[in-house]
Coordinates of C-alpha atoms in Angstrom, one line a residue:
M1 CA -5.6 -17.2 47.8
N2 CA -2.4 -17.8 45.9
S3 CA -1.2 -21.3 45.3
V4 CA 1.9 -22.5 47.1
S5 CA 4.8 -24.1 45.2
N6 CA 5.3 -27.8 45.6
S7 CA 8.5 -28.0 47.7
I8 CA 7.5 -30.6 50.3
Q9 CA 9.4 -33.9 49.9
A10 CA 7.6 -36.8 51.4
K11 CA 9.4 -40.0 52.5
R12 CA 9.3 -43.4 50.8
L13 CA 10.0 -46.9 52.0
S14 CA 13.1 -48.2 50.2
V15 CA 13.5 -51.7 48.8
S16 CA 15.8 -52.8 51.6
G17 CA 13.5 -51.2 54.2
I18 CA 10.6 -53.2 52.9
A19 CA 12.6 -56.4 53.0
S20 CA 14.0 -55.9 56.5
S21 CA 10.7 -55.6 58.2
S22 CA 9.1 -58.7 59.7
H23 CA 5.8 -57.0 59.9
I24 CA 5.8 -56.3 56.2
T25 CA 6.9 -59.9 55.5
A26 CA 3.9 -61.2 57.4
W27 CA 1.6 -58.8 55.5
L28 CA 3.0 -59.9 52.2
A29 CA 2.4 -63.6 53.1
Q30 CA -1.4 -62.9 52.7
F31 CA -1.0 -62.3 49.0
P32 CA -0.6 -65.0 46.4
A33 CA 3.0 -65.7 45.5
D34 CA 2.7 -64.1 42.0
K35 CA 1.3 -60.8 43.5
Q36 CA 3.8 -60.3 46.3
I37 CA 6.3 -58.3 44.2
T38 CA 3.4 -56.0 43.1
A39 CA 2.5 -55.5 46.8
K40 CA 6.1 -54.5 47.5
M41 CA 6.0 -52.1 44.6
M42 CA 2.8 -50.7 46.1
L43 CA 4.5 -50.0 49.4
H44 CA 7.4 -48.4 47.6
S45 CA 5.0 -46.0 45.9
L46 CA 3.5 -44.7 49.1
Q47 CA 4.4 -41.2 50.2
F48 CA 4.7 -40.5 53.9
V49 CA 4.1 -37.0 55.3
S50 CA 5.4 -36.4 58.8
R51 CA 3.8 -34.0 61.3
D52 CA 6.6 -31.5 60.9
M53 CA 6.2 -31.6 57.1
Y54 CA 2.5 -31.0 57.4
S55 CA 2.9 -28.2 60.0
D56 CA 5.5 -26.4 57.9
W57 CA 3.2 -26.5 54.9
F58 CA 0.2 -25.3 56.9
F59 CA 2.0 -22.3 58.3
K60 CA 3.4 -21.5 54.8
V61 CA -0.1 -21.4 53.4
I62 CA -1.6 -19.4 56.2
N63 CA 1.2 -16.9 56.2
A64 CA 0.6 -16.3 52.5
L65 CA -2.9 -15.0 53.1
P66 CA -3.5 -11.2 52.4
V67 CA -2.2 -9.1 55.3
N68 CA -5.2 -6.7 55.6
D69 CA -8.0 -9.2 55.8
V70 CA -9.3 -11.1 58.8
F71 CA -9.7 -14.9 58.4
A72 CA -11.8 -17.4 60.4
L73 CA -10.1 -20.8 60.7
Y74 CA -12.1 -24.0 61.0
S75 CA -10.9 -27.5 61.2
V76 CA -13.0 -29.8 58.9
R77 CA -14.4 -32.8 60.7
K78 CA -17.0 -35.4 60.1
L79 CA -20.2 -34.5 62.0
D80 CA -22.5 -37.0 63.6
S81 CA -25.5 -38.0 61.6
N82 CA -27.9 -36.4 64.1
K83 CA -26.0 -33.1 64.0
V84 CA -26.8 -31.6 60.7
I85 CA -26.0 -28.0 61.7
L86 CA -22.6 -26.7 62.9
W87 CA -24.1 -24.0 65.2
D88 CA -26.1 -24.3 68.4
A89 CA -29.0 -22.0 69.4
Q90 CA -26.7 -19.2 70.4
G91 CA -24.7 -19.3 67.2
N92 CA -21.6 -21.0 68.7
V93 CA -19.8 -23.9 67.1
I94 CA -21.0 -27.2 68.6
P95 CA -18.3 -28.6 70.9
R96 CA -15.9 -31.3 69.7
P97 CA -16.2 -34.8 71.2
G98 CA -13.9 -35.7 74.1
V99 CA -12.4 -38.6 72.2
S100 CA -9.7 -38.4 69.6
Q101 CA -10.9 -37.3 66.2
G102 CA -7.9 -38.6 64.2
S103 CA -6.6 -36.2 61.6
E104 CA -8.6 -33.3 63.0
D105 CA -6.6 -33.3 66.3
L106 CA -3.4 -32.1 64.6
V107 CA -5.2 -29.5 62.5
Y108 CA -7.1 -28.2 65.5
S109 CA -3.9 -27.7 67.5
L110 CA -2.1 -26.0 64.5
I111 CA -5.0 -23.6 64.2
S112 CA -4.9 -22.8 67.9
N113 CA -1.2 -22.1 67.8
K114 CA -1.5 -19.8 64.8
V115 CA -4.4 -17.8 66.3
R116 CA -2.5 -17.3 69.5
A117 CA 0.5 -15.9 67.5
S118 CA -1.8 -13.5 65.4
P119 CA -5.0 -12.9 67.3
T120 CA -6.0 -9.8 65.3
K121 CA -5.8 -11.5 61.9
F122 CA -7.0 -15.0 62.6
L123 CA -10.0 -16.3 64.6
D124 CA -10.2 -19.8 66.1
H125 CA -13.6 -21.4 65.2
P126 CA -15.5 -18.2 65.8
S127 CA -19.2 -18.0 66.5
I128 CA -21.8 -16.2 64.4
N129 CA -21.6 -13.2 66.7
D130 CA -17.8 -13.0 66.4
L131 CA -18.1 -13.2 62.6
R132 CA -20.6 -10.3 62.6
E133 CA -18.6 -8.1 65.0
K134 CA -15.2 -8.7 63.2
K135 CA -16.9 -8.4 59.8
V136 CA -15.2 -11.5 58.6
H137 CA -15.7 -12.3 54.9
N138 CA -13.1 -15.1 54.5
I139 CA -13.7 -18.6 55.9
V140 CA -10.7 -21.0 55.8
L141 CA -11.5 -24.7 56.1
V142 CA -8.4 -26.8 56.9
D143 CA -8.1 -30.5 56.3
D144 CA -5.1 -32.8 55.8
S145 CA -6.4 -34.7 52.8
I146 CA -9.5 -34.7 50.7
G147 CA -10.7 -37.9 49.1
S148 CA -14.3 -38.0 47.8
G149 CA -15.1 -34.5 49.1
D150 CA -18.1 -35.7 51.1
R151 CA -16.7 -34.5 54.4
V152 CA -15.9 -31.0 53.2
S153 CA -19.3 -30.6 51.4
D154 CA -21.2 -31.9 54.4
F155 CA -19.3 -29.5 56.7
I156 CA -20.0 -26.5 54.5
N157 CA -23.7 -27.4 54.3
A158 CA -23.8 -27.7 58.1
M159 CA -22.5 -24.1 58.3
L160 CA -25.1 -23.0 55.8
R161 CA -28.0 -24.4 57.8
H162 CA -27.8 -21.3 60.0
A163 CA -30.2 -18.7 58.6
T164 CA -27.8 -15.7 59.2
F165 CA -24.8 -17.5 57.7
L166 CA -26.8 -18.7 54.7
S167 CA -27.9 -15.1 54.0
W168 CA -24.3 -13.9 54.1
W169 CA -23.4 -16.7 51.6
S170 CA -26.4 -15.8 49.3
L171 CA -25.4 -12.2 49.3
G172 CA -21.8 -12.9 48.3
L173 CA -20.5 -11.7 51.7
I174 CA -18.7 -15.0 52.5
K175 CA -16.0 -16.8 50.6
F176 CA -14.6 -20.2 51.4
H177 CA -10.9 -21.2 51.2
V178 CA -10.6 -25.0 51.3
V179 CA -7.0 -25.8 52.4
S180 CA -5.8 -29.4 52.2
F181 CA -2.4 -31.0 51.7
A182 CA -3.6 -33.3 49.0
R183 CA -6.8 -33.6 47.0
P184 CA -8.0 -35.2 43.7
R185 CA -8.6 -32.6 40.9
E186 CA -12.2 -34.0 40.4
T187 CA -13.1 -33.1 44.0
D188 CA -13.5 -29.4 43.2
A189 CA -16.5 -29.8 41.0
R190 CA -18.0 -32.5 43.3
I191 CA -17.9 -30.2 46.4
I192 CA -19.3 -27.2 44.5
A193 CA -22.1 -29.4 43.1
K194 CA -23.1 -30.7 46.6
I195 CA -23.1 -27.5 48.6
R196 CA -26.2 -25.3 48.8
G197 CA -26.7 -22.5 46.3
S198 CA -26.9 -22.0 42.5
D199 CA -24.1 -22.0 40.1
N200 CA -26.1 -20.6 37.2
S201 CA -24.2 -18.2 35.0
K202 CA -27.0 -15.6 35.4
R203 CA -26.6 -15.5 39.1
K204 CA -24.8 -12.4 40.4
F205 CA -22.9 -14.5 43.0
R206 CA -22.3 -17.9 41.6
K207 CA -21.2 -20.4 44.3
S208 CA -18.2 -21.6 42.2
A209 CA -16.9 -18.0 42.4
K210 CA -17.2 -18.0 46.2
I211 CA -15.0 -21.0 46.9
C212 CA -11.4 -21.7 46.1
F213 CA -9.0 -24.6 46.8
V214 CA -5.4 -24.7 47.8
S215 CA -3.3 -27.9 48.0
E216 CA 0.3 -29.0 48.0
K217 CA -0.4 -32.0 45.8
V218 CA -3.3 -32.2 43.3
Y219 CA -3.8 -35.4 41.3
G220 CA -6.3 -37.0 38.9
I221 CA -8.2 -40.0 40.2
D222 CA -8.0 -41.8 36.8
W223 CA -4.3 -40.9 36.3
L224 CA -3.1 -43.9 38.2
E225 CA 0.3 -44.1 36.5
S226 CA 1.4 -40.9 38.2
R227 CA 0.9 -42.5 41.6
W228 CA 1.5 -46.2 41.1
G229 CA 3.7 -46.4 38.0
R230 CA 3.2 -48.0 34.6
N231 CA 2.2 -51.3 36.1
F232 CA -0.8 -49.7 37.8
K233 CA -3.1 -52.4 36.3
D234 CA -1.2 -55.0 38.3
V235 CA -1.6 -52.8 41.4
L236 CA -5.4 -52.7 40.9
E237 CA -5.5 -56.5 40.6
C238 CA -3.4 -56.8 43.7
C239 CA -5.9 -54.5 45.6
D240 CA -8.9 -56.6 44.6
Q241 CA -8.4 -59.3 47.2
P242 CA -11.5 -61.4 48.2
E243 CA -10.9 -60.7 51.9
I244 CA -11.3 -56.9 51.4
P245 CA -14.8 -55.4 51.1
A246 CA -15.4 -54.2 47.5
L247 CA -16.3 -50.8 48.8
L248 CA -12.8 -50.3 50.3
S249 CA -10.6 -52.4 48.0
R250 CA -9.5 -49.3 46.1
G251 CA -10.0 -46.8 48.8
W252 CA -13.1 -44.9 49.7
G253 CA -14.6 -43.5 46.5
E254 CA -12.1 -45.6 44.5
V255 CA -9.6 -42.7 44.8
M256 CA -6.5 -45.0 45.1
A257 CA -4.5 -42.3 46.9
N258 CA -0.9 -42.9 47.9
I259 CA -0.3 -40.2 50.5
V260 CA 0.0 -41.4 54.2
F261 CA 0.2 -39.0 57.1
Y262 CA 2.1 -39.8 60.3
H263 CA -0.8 -38.5 62.3
S264 CA -3.6 -40.3 60.3
V265 CA -4.0 -42.8 57.5
P266 CA -6.7 -41.6 55.0
D267 CA -9.4 -44.1 54.1
N268 CA -8.9 -43.3 50.4
L269 CA -5.8 -45.5 50.3
P270 CA -6.2 -49.1 49.0
G271 CA -7.9 -51.3 51.6
V272 CA -5.2 -54.0 51.6
I273 CA -3.0 -51.5 53.3
W274 CA -5.2 -50.5 56.3
V275 CA -8.2 -52.8 56.5
Q276 CA -8.3 -54.9 59.7
S277 CA -10.7 -57.8 60.0
E278 CA -10.9 -61.5 60.8
K279 CA -9.9 -62.3 57.3
W280 CA -7.2 -59.6 56.7
N281 CA -4.5 -58.0 58.8
G282 CA -3.6 -54.6 57.4
L283 CA -0.3 -52.8 57.9
F284 CA -2.0 -49.8 59.4
P285 CA -4.8 -51.1 61.7
E286 CA -7.3 -48.5 63.0
R287 CA -5.9 -46.2 60.3
A288 CA -2.9 -45.3 62.4
L289 CA 0.8 -45.6 61.7
P290 CA 2.3 -48.3 64.1
A291 CA 5.5 -47.5 66.1
W292 CA 7.6 -49.9 64.1
L293 CA 6.9 -48.0 60.9
H294 CA 7.9 -44.7 62.5
T295 CA 11.2 -46.3 63.4
L296 CA 11.6 -47.7 59.9
L297 CA 10.9 -44.4 58.2
D298 CA 13.2 -42.4 60.5
D299 CA 16.2 -44.9 60.4
K300 CA 18.0 -43.8 57.2
N301 CA 20.9 -46.3 57.7
S302 CA 18.7 -49.3 57.7
L303 CA 16.8 -48.0 54.7
E304 CA 19.8 -47.2 52.5
Q305 CA 22.2 -50.2 53.1
L306 CA 22.1 -53.8 52.2
D307 CA 24.1 -56.6 53.8
S308 CA 26.7 -57.5 51.2
Q309 CA 28.3 -60.3 53.3
G310 CA 25.5 -62.8 53.0
G311 CA 22.3 -63.6 51.1
A312 CA 20.0 -64.1 54.1
S313 CA 19.2 -60.4 54.5
V314 CA 19.2 -59.6 50.8
P315 CA 15.7 -59.2 49.2
V316 CA 14.6 -61.8 46.8
E317 CA 14.2 -59.2 44.1
I318 CA 17.9 -58.3 44.3
I319 CA 18.8 -62.0 43.6
Q320 CA 16.4 -61.9 40.6
L321 CA 18.0 -58.7 39.5
L322 CA 21.5 -60.1 39.7
R323 CA 20.5 -63.2 37.7
L324 CA 19.1 -61.0 35.0
V325 CA 22.2 -58.9 34.9
K326 CA 24.3 -62.0 34.6
R327 CA 22.2 -62.9 31.5
G328 CA 23.0 -59.4 30.0
V329 CA 19.7 -57.7 31.0
R330 CA 20.8 -54.3 32.5
S331 CA 18.3 -51.6 31.5
A332 CA 15.6 -50.7 34.1
M333 CA 12.8 -51.1 31.5
S334 CA 13.9 -54.7 30.5
I335 CA 14.2 -55.6 34.2
A336 CA 10.8 -54.2 35.0
L337 CA 9.3 -56.3 32.2
R338 CA 10.8 -59.5 33.4
L339 CA 10.1 -58.9 37.1
N340 CA 6.6 -57.6 36.4
C341 CA 7.2 -54.4 38.3
D342 CA 7.4 -50.7 37.6
N343 CA 10.4 -48.9 36.1
K344 CA 10.9 -46.8 39.2
F345 CA 10.9 -49.9 41.3
A346 CA 13.5 -51.5 39.0
E347 CA 15.6 -48.4 39.1
A348 CA 15.5 -48.5 42.9
L349 CA 16.6 -52.2 42.8
L350 CA 19.6 -51.3 40.5
D351 CA 20.6 -48.4 42.8
K352 CA 20.4 -50.6 45.9
A353 CA 22.4 -53.4 44.3
K354 CA 25.1 -50.9 43.2
T355 CA 25.2 -49.3 46.6
A356 CA 25.7 -52.7 48.2
G357 CA 28.6 -53.5 45.9
F358 CA 26.8 -56.2 43.9
L359 CA 27.0 -54.2 40.7
S360 CA 29.7 -51.9 39.3
E361 CA 29.1 -48.4 38.1
N362 CA 28.2 -49.6 34.6
Y363 CA 25.9 -52.3 36.1
H364 CA 28.1 -55.3 35.7
L365 CA 28.3 -58.1 38.3
T366 CA 31.1 -57.6 40.8
K367 CA 32.9 -60.5 42.7
V368 CA 30.5 -59.9 45.6
G369 CA 27.5 -60.1 43.4
L370 CA 28.8 -63.4 41.8
D371 CA 29.5 -64.9 45.2
L372 CA 25.9 -63.9 46.3
L373 CA 24.5 -65.7 43.2
K374 CA 26.5 -68.8 44.1
Q375 CA 25.1 -68.8 47.6
N376 CA 21.6 -68.6 46.2
N377 CA 22.1 -70.8 43.2
A378 CA 20.1 -73.7 44.7
V379 CA 16.9 -71.7 44.9
D380 CA 15.2 -71.0 41.5
I381 CA 13.3 -67.8 42.1
M382 CA 13.3 -66.4 38.5
P383 CA 9.9 -66.0 36.8
K384 CA 8.9 -68.9 34.6
W385 CA 8.4 -68.1 30.9
D386 CA 5.9 -69.9 28.7
H387 CA 7.9 -71.5 25.9
T388 CA 5.1 -73.4 24.2
L389 CA 4.6 -72.9 20.5
Y390 CA 2.1 -70.2 19.5
I391 CA 0.2 -70.6 16.3
P392 CA -1.9 -67.6 15.2
Q393 CA -5.5 -68.5 14.5
S394 CA -5.3 -66.9 11.1
W395 CA -2.8 -69.6 10.1
C396 CA -5.1 -72.4 11.0
A397 CA -7.0 -74.2 8.1
G398 CA -9.6 -75.9 10.2
Q399 CA -10.2 -76.8 13.8
A400 CA -10.4 -80.6 13.2
T401 CA -7.1 -80.7 11.4
I402 CA -4.8 -78.1 13.0
Q403 CA -6.4 -76.8 16.3
P404 CA -6.6 -79.1 19.4
P405 CA -10.1 -80.5 19.7
T406 CA -12.6 -79.2 22.2
S407 CA -14.4 -81.5 24.6
G408 CA -16.3 -84.2 22.8
E409 CA -14.7 -83.8 19.4
L410 CA -11.6 -85.9 19.2
A411 CA -9.6 -87.9 21.7
P412 CA -5.9 -87.1 22.1
S413 CA -5.0 -90.3 20.3
D414 CA -6.9 -89.2 17.2
W415 CA -5.2 -85.9 16.9
A416 CA -3.2 -85.2 13.7
D417 CA 0.6 -85.8 14.1
S418 CA 1.2 -82.1 13.4
V419 CA -0.9 -81.1 16.4
K420 CA 1.1 -83.5 18.6
D421 CA 4.4 -82.1 17.3
A422 CA 3.2 -78.6 17.8
L423 CA 2.2 -79.1 21.4
L424 CA 5.4 -80.9 22.2
A425 CA 7.6 -78.2 20.5
D426 CA 9.9 -76.3 22.8
G427 CA 11.2 -72.8 22.8
E428 CA 11.3 -70.7 19.7
V429 CA 8.9 -70.6 16.8
G430 CA 10.9 -72.0 13.9
Q431 CA 10.3 -72.6 10.2
A432 CA 11.1 -76.3 10.5
S433 CA 8.2 -76.9 12.9
L434 CA 5.7 -75.2 10.5
E435 CA 7.1 -77.2 7.6
K436 CA 6.6 -80.4 9.6
S437 CA 3.1 -79.5 10.3
D438 CA 2.3 -78.7 6.7
A439 CA 3.8 -82.0 5.6
K440 CA 1.9 -84.2 8.0
A441 CA -1.4 -82.4 8.3
A442 CA -4.5 -84.0 6.8
S443 CA -6.1 -82.7 3.7
P444 CA -7.4 -79.2 4.2
P445 CA -11.1 -78.6 3.9
F446 CA -12.6 -77.5 0.6
S447 CA -12.7 -73.8 1.7
V448 CA -8.9 -73.7 1.6
M449 CA -8.1 -75.9 -1.3
S450 CA -5.8 -74.6 -4.0
Q451 CA -7.4 -72.7 -6.8
L452 CA -6.3 -71.2 -10.1
P453 CA -4.8 -67.7 -10.0
A454 CA -7.3 -64.9 -10.1
V455 CA -7.6 -62.9 -13.4
T456 CA -7.9 -59.2 -13.2
G457 CA -10.9 -57.5 -14.7
V458 CA -8.6 -55.3 -16.9
S459 CA -7.1 -58.1 -19.1
H460 CA -9.2 -59.9 -21.8
D461 CA -9.0 -63.6 -22.5
T462 CA -9.7 -64.5 -26.1
N463 CA -11.0 -67.9 -25.0
G464 CA -13.8 -66.3 -22.9
P465 CA -14.3 -66.2 -19.2
Q466 CA -13.0 -68.9 -16.9
D467 CA -15.2 -72.0 -16.7
S468 CA -17.6 -70.7 -19.4
K469 CA -19.4 -73.2 -21.6
E470 CA -18.3 -71.4 -24.8
R471 CA -14.6 -71.8 -24.0

């Protein structure tokens, strides 16, 4: 199956959209204050795929299949632990449960619609007898998103537990096409390794040659920067909340996916987003998108505009941004460093501030931006910087004379004056403070006392070696 070009554009929550939602504000309040901006950046990095987007992509992939072949379409679903085989005694696919199956419901309906439109080319969950009569050699397994790959490999193994189907697979008569909107790149090898069969190079029909994968978005699990930005380490720390089970803090299988479907929320997203328990209230309880989020994603006006008339509806990050711009900090990279956020998030803040009229085209404060800062001047919301004097350890002559004492060594009143001056020093590291320390410090230990200049081995002293008795 040929790959399909990446042309689907998912939706994102904007900075103003995140700030305007009371539900998101309540969710953010669960994080420590120093991690809330990282949590906002995490929401800004999520990609939302609507039902229409997924449907358009599904039909584009299916229509790209070879015209002259017949394809059997199956919706991948998680089977009950007591049902280790997909077929019943007559070779029919075991019926689906009567309750909703989440993501599988949409996939199942799309398959049904496609088969009704092209009944001669496609089969809807056919039985063993139908596969034999139609001489089907291509099995298409459809899923919305693949995380760890366990569900796909378990589904394939359940199909292979039928003796007839297993014989077709062993003889190379069956080929699987795994179709999913998104998947980690590492999943391919994991699925192939877990399904039945041998992948030995001496085999005539290696199992890796009998399965292919097609996806709109393929990403590496360890390449977190592509999904969460340069500050992905801060995102990981933000996900590791004590209220979230360790198994789910970074998503099932530690995938750390960022793609959310309107019809279903994958469990490979960070747990802080969807876990619901007595200790934590996720944004997407029961792994479903709430109605308020649908409204927020579909309302373009509320997402793209800020209220420039007052500061009450302006996000805190915008106020922080304007204060940095007033100080002369205007590049997205410098702003990202000072706000502890990603460059893309900082660029989004700059664009929102410019659109609202707080910044000019060359990113200078406008009169509206200055008035907004005056209204919020009483609230100090800028990050605090550590201005204490830093002395490298390599500069220190001895712990007792220069470094602050550890517990039980010296009381604060017994410290050298240079230590007190260094601890009370403010702001910049200056030459004067170091000179003051050198002047008041106690005598250095013997190991650092001044010595005579060293003499190279090339030169010859007529008086003999240094400190020799014959000198």
